[in-house]
CSV table of C-alpha atoms in Angstrom, one decimal:
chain,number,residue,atom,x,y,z
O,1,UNK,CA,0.0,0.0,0.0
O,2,UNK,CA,1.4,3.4,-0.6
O,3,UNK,CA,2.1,5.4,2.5
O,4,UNK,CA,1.1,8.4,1.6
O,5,UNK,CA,-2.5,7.2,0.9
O,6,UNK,CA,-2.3,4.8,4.0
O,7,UNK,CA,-1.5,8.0,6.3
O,8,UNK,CA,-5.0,9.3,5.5
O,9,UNK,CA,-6.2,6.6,6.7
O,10,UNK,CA,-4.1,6.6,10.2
O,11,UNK,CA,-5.2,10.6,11.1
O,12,UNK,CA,-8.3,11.6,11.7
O,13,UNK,CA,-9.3,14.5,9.6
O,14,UNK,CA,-10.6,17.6,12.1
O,15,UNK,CA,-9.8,19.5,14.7
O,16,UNK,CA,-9.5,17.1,18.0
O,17,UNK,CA,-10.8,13.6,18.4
O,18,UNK,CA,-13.6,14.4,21.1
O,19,UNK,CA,-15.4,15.9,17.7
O,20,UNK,CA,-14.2,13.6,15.1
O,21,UNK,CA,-15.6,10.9,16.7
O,22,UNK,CA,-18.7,12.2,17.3
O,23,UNK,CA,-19.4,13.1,13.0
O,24,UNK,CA,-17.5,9.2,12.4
O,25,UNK,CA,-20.4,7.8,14.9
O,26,UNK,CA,-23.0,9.3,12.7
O,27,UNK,CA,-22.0,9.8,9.3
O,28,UNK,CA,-19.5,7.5,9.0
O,29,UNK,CA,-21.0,5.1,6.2
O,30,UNK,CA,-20.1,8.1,3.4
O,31,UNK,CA,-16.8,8.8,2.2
O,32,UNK,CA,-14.5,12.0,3.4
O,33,UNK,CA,-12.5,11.5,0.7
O,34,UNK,CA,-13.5,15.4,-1.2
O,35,UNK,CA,-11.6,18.1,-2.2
O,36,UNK,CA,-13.8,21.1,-0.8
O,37,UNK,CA,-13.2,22.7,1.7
O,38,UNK,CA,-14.6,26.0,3.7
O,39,UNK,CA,-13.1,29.6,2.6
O,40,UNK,CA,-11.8,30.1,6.1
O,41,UNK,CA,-11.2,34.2,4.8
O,42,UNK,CA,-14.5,34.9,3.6
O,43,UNK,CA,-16.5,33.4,7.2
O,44,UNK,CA,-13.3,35.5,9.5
O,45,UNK,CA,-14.7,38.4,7.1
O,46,UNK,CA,-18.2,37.6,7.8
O,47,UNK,CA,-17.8,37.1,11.3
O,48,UNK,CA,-16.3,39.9,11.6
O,49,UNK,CA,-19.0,42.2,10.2
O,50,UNK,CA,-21.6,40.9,12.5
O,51,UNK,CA,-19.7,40.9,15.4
O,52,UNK,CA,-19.4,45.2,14.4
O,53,UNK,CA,-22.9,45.6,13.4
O,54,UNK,CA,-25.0,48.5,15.5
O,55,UNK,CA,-28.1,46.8,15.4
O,56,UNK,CA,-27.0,43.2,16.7
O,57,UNK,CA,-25.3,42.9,20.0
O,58,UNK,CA,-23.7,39.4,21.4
O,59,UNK,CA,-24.7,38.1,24.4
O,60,UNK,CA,-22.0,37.3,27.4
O,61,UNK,CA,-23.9,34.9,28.2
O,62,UNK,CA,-23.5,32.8,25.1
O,63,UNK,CA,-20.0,32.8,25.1
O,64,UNK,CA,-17.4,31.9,22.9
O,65,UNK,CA,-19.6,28.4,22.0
O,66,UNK,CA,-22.4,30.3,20.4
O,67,UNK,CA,-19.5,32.8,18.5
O,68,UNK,CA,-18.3,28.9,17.3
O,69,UNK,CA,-21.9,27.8,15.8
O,70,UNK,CA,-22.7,31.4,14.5
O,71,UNK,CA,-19.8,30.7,12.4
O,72,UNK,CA,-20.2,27.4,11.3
O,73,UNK,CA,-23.7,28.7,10.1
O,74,UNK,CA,-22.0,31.2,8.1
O,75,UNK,CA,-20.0,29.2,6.5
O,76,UNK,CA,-22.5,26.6,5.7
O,77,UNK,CA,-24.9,29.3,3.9
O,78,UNK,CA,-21.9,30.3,1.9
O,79,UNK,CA,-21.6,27.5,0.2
O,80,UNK,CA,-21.8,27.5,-3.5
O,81,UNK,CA,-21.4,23.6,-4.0
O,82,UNK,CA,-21.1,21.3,-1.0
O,83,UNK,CA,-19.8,18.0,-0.3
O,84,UNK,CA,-20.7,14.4,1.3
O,85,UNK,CA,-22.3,15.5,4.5
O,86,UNK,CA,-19.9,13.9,6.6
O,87,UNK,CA,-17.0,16.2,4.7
O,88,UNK,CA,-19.4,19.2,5.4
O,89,UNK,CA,-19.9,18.4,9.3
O,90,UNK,CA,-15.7,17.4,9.5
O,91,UNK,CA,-14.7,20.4,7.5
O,92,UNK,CA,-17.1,23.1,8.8
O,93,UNK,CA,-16.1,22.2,12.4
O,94,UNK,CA,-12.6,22.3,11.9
O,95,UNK,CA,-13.2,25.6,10.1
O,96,UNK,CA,-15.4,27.0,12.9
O,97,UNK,CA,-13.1,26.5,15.4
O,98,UNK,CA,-9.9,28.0,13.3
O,99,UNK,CA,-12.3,31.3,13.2
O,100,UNK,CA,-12.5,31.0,17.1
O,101,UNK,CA,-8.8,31.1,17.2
O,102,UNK,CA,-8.5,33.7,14.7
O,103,UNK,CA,-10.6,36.5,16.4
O,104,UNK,CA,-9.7,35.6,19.9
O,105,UNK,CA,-8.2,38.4,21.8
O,106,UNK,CA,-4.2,38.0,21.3
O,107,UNK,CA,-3.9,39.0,24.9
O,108,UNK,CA,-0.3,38.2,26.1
O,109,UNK,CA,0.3,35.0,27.1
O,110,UNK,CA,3.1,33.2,29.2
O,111,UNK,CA,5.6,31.0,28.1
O,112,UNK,CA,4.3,27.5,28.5
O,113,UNK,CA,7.3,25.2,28.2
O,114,UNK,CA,8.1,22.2,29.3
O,115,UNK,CA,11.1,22.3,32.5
O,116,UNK,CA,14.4,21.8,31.1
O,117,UNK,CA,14.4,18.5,33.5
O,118,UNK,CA,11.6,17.4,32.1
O,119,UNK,CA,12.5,17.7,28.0
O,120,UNK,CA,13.0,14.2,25.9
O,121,UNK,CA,15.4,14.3,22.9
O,122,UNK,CA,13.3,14.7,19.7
O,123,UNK,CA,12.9,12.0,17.3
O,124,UNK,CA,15.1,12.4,14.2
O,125,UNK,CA,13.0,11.9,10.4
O,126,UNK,CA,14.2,12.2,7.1
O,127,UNK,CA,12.0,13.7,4.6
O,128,UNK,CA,12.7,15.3,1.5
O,129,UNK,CA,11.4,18.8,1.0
O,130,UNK,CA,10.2,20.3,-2.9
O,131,UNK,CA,14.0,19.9,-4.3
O,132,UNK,CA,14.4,16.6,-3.2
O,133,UNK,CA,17.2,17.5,0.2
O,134,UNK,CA,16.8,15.5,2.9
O,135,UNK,CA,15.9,17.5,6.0
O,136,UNK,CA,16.3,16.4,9.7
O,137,UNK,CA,15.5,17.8,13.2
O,138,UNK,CA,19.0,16.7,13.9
O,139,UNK,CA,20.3,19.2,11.5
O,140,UNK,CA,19.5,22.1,13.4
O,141,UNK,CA,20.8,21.4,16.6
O,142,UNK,CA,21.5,24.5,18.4
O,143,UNK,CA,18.9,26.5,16.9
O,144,UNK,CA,15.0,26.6,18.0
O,145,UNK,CA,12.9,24.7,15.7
O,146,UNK,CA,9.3,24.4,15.2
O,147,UNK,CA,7.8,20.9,13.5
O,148,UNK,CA,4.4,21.8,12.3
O,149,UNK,CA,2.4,18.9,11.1
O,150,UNK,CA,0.0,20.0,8.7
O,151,UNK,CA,-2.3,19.7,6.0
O,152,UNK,CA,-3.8,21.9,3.1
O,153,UNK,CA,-7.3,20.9,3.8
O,154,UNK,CA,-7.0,21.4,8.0
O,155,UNK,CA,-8.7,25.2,8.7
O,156,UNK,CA,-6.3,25.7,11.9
O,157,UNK,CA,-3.0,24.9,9.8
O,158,UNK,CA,-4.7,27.9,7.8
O,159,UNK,CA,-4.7,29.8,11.0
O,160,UNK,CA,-1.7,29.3,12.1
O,161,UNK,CA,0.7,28.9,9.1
O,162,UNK,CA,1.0,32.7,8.6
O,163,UNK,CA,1.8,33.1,11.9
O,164,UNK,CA,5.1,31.0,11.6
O,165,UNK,CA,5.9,32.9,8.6
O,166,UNK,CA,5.7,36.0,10.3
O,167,UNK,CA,7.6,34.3,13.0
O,168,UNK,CA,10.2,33.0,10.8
O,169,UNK,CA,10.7,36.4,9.6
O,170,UNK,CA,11.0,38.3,12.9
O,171,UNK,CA,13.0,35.6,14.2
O,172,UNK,CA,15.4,33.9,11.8
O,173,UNK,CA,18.3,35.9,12.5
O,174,UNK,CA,17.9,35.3,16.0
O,175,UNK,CA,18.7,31.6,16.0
O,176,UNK,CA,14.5,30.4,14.9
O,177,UNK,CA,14.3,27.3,12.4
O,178,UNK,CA,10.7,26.2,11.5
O,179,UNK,CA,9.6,22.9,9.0
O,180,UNK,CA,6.4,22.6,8.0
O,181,UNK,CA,5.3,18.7,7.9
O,182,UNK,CA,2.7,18.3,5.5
O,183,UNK,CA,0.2,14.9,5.9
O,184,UNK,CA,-1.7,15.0,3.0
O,185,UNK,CA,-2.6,12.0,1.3
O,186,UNK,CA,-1.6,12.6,-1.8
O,187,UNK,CA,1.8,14.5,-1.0
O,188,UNK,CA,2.9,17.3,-3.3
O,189,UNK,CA,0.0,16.6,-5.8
O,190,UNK,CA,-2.0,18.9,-3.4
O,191,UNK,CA,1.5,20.9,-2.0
O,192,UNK,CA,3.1,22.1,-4.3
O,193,UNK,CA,-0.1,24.1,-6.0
O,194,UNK,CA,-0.8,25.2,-2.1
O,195,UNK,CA,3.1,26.5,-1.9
O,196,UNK,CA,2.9,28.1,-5.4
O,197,UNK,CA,0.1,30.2,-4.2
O,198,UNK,CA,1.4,31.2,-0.7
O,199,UNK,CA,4.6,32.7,0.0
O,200,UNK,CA,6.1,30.5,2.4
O,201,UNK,CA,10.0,30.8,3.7
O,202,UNK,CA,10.3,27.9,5.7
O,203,UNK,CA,11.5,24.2,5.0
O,204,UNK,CA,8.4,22.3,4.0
O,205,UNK,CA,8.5,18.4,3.2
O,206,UNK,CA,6.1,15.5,3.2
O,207,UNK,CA,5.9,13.3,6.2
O,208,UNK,CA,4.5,9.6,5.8
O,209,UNK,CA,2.3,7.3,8.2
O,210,UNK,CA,5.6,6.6,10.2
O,211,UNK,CA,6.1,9.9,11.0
O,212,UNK,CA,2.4,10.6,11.8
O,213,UNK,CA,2.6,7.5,14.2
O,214,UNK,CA,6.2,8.3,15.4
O,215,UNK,CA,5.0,12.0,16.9
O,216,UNK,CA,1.4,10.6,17.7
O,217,UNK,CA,-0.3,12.6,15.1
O,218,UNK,CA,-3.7,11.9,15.5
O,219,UNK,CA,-5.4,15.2,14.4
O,220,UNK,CA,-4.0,18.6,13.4
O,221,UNK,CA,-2.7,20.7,13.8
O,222,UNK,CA,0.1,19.5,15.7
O,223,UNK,CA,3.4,21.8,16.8
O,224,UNK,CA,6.3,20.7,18.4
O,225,UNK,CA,9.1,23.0,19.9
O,226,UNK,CA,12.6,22.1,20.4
O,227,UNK,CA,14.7,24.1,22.2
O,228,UNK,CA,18.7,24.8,21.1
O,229,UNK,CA,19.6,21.1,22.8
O,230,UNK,CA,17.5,19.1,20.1
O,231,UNK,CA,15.1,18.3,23.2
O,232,UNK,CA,11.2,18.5,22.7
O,233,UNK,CA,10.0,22.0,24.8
O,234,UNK,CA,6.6,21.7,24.1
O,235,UNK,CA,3.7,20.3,21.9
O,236,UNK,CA,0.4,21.9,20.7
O,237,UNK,CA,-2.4,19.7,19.7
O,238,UNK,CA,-4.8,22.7,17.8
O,239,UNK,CA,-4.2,25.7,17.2
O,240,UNK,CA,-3.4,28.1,20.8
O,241,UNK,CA,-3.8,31.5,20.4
O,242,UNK,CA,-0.5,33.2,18.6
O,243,UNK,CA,0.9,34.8,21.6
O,244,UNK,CA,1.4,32.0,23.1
O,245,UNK,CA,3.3,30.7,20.0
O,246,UNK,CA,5.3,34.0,20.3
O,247,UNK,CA,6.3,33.5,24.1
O,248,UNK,CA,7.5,29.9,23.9
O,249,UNK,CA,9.6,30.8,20.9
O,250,UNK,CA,11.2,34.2,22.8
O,251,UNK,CA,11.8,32.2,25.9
O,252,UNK,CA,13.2,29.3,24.1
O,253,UNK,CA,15.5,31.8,22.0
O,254,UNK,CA,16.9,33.7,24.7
């Protein structure tokens, strides 16, 4: 079987397991195998005017919940051609919860590392990136690197991936490495037109179900840290808001 294919299979497409499960229990007998997915930008956008309109005022009482399901019924009406409905349900969750995270208030966050004593040596990989170089953790040993596992389809890696290229930029100089591990099942058939699109600075390369099981990739996104030492500082399972992000990589560079 080829492993790029089989990896699709391993991962659970979505945002966290505790919802994944839930749409598999229900809708599982149709196929999430679709190439549509929710234009993240256009339901931030959307969002974002209702959330400023005079006439309609959110209650603090709802929450942050009702902000997630206002947005998922954005989305959904802004369809212009939908999928299987158990693509629709996995997609416009993960989607709705990448807008959560988007318009969340980037109030500053502390560092939220792991204690040196406690820090395991990362697993090494090799993966090639577009050109074909083999690129290892190992590599960058006494620099900080961050080893996003992503996807095109995933709405948080759509989130978060301009934040690491704005970190990259701020931070290169200053010792910050970051690869970007795509999981998609099809590898750079669905990469490389994503990359041509998007200027992205960082190393990207295609991982494979071994890596996915190796760094217990279950759902994404997933971010792991590693601090100057090659050890593992921290790991994000979703997306946490981007000062966070920020203050683990300033505290792990200094």
């Amino acid at each position: 079987m080829d492993s790029n294919n089989s990896t699709a299979n391993n991962i659970r497409l979505g945002p966290a397991p505790d919802s994944m499960e839930w749409v598999d229990e229900r809708l599982a007998f149709l196929t999430p195998h679709e190439t549509w997915s929710p234009d993240l930008r256009v339901a931030q956008g959307r969002l974002h005017d209702r959330l400023a309109a005079p006439t309609h005022k959110w209650s603090r009482m709802i929450g942050w919940s009702g902000v997630i399901f206002a947005a998922t019924m954005i989305i959904a009406v802004a369809l212009t051609s939908a999928p299987a409905p158990r693509v629709l349900a996995q997609r416009c969750i993960d989607c709705s919860i990448a807008v959560w995270q988007a318009i969340s208030p980037a109030t500053p966050s502390p560092a939220k590392l792991d204690p040196v004593g406690q820090r395991r040596p990362v697993k090494d990989f090799e993966l090639k990136d577009a050109n074909g170089a083999i690129v290892r953790p190992s590599d960058f040993k006494g620099k900080v690197v961050v080893v996003n596992f992503w996807a095109t389809w995933c709405g948080g890696c759509q989130v978060e991936i301009p934040w690491f290229v704005e970190f990259y930029k701020k931070y290169k100089e200053a010792g910050l490495e970051i690869v970007g591990v795509s999981l998609d099942s099809d590898g750079w058939k669905s990469v490389a037109p994503y990359l041509k699109e998007r200027s992205i600075p960082y190393r990207i390369v295609i991982g494979t179900e071994t890596t996915a099981e190796e760094f217990n990739v279950s759902a994404m996104p997933v971010t792991i840290l590693i601090d100057r030492e090659g050890r593992v500082a921290a790991t994000n399972v979703g997306v946490p808001l981007k000062s966070t992000y920020e203050a683990d990589i300033q505290a792990l560079l200094k």
